[in-house]
C-alpha positions as a Python dict, from the first residue, in 0.01 Angstrom:
ca = {
    (1, 'S'): (0, 0, 0),
    (2, 'W'): (45, 146, 350),
    (3, 'T'): (390, 275, 251),
    (4, 'S'): (229, 541, 34),
    (5, 'L'): (75, 680, 355),
    (6, 'L'): (414, 726, 531),
    (7, 'L'): (608, 1054, 523),
    (8, 'I'): (961, 1071, 672),
    (9, 'T'): (1117, 1411, 743),
    (10, 'I'): (1479, 1458, 855),
    (11, 'N'): (1558, 1773, 1054),
    (12, 'T'): (1920, 1857, 975),
    (13, 'N'): (1915, 2203, 1136),
    (14, 'N'): (2086, 2079, 1454),
    (15, 'A'): (2279, 1784, 1310),
    (16, 'A'): (2649, 1869, 1327),
    (17, 'G'): (2838, 1665, 1068),
    (18, 'F'): (2531, 1561, 867),
    (19, 'G'): (2638, 1455, 519),
    (20, 'G'): (2991, 1369, 625),
    (21, 'A'): (3155, 1046, 734),
    (22, 'G'): (3100, 919, 1087),
    (23, 'N'): (2813, 903, 1333),
    (24, 'V'): (2560, 1185, 1338),
    (25, 'V'): (2257, 1224, 1562),
    (26, 'F'): (1959, 1408, 1418),
    (27, 'D'): (1582, 1433, 1467),
    (28, 'V'): (1346, 1248, 1235),
    (29, 'S'): (970, 1281, 1216),
    (30, 'A'): (745, 1012, 1073),
    (31, 'T'): (386, 1082, 980),
    (32, 'L'): (151, 799, 890),
    (33, 'D'): (-162, 926, 715),
    (34, 'V'): (-426, 692, 854),
    (35, 'L'): (-705, 947, 888),
    (36, 'G'): (-999, 818, 689),
    (37, 'N'): (-818, 491, 614),
    (38, 'L'): (-920, 287, 919),
    (39, 'N'): (-1211, 44, 924),
    (40, 'L'): (-1308, 161, 1273),
    (41, 'G'): (-1344, 524, 1167),
    (42, 'A'): (-1125, 832, 1143),
    (43, 'L'): (-894, 939, 1427),
    (44, 'P'): (-861, 1293, 1560),
    (45, 'T'): (-567, 1477, 1399),
    (46, 'N'): (-334, 1471, 1706),
    (47, 'T'): (-383, 1103, 1798),
    (48, 'K'): (-54, 935, 1894),
    (49, 'I'): (-30, 595, 1723),
    (50, 'A'): (325, 478, 1797),
    (51, 'D'): (682, 565, 1890),
    (52, 'V'): (920, 474, 1608),
    (53, 'T'): (1299, 432, 1614),
    (54, 'F'): (1493, 456, 1288),
    (55, 'T'): (1844, 330, 1222),
    (56, 'I'): (1993, 466, 900),
    (57, 'A'): (2323, 335, 768),
    (58, 'S'): (2522, 392, 451),
    (59, 'I'): (2841, 242, 319),
}
């Protein structure tokens, strides 16, 4: 499954209010390990594949 190739990292160092109630803005990095997994051949390490926007909500 492609989901096993996805790594999400949340940077909470500059996220005032993270973990509390309300809206918080923070940086998130997503890494998709596709190197060696493409039929057209491997990509160089720093190849940009996509811009991704995440919306995270909790009740």
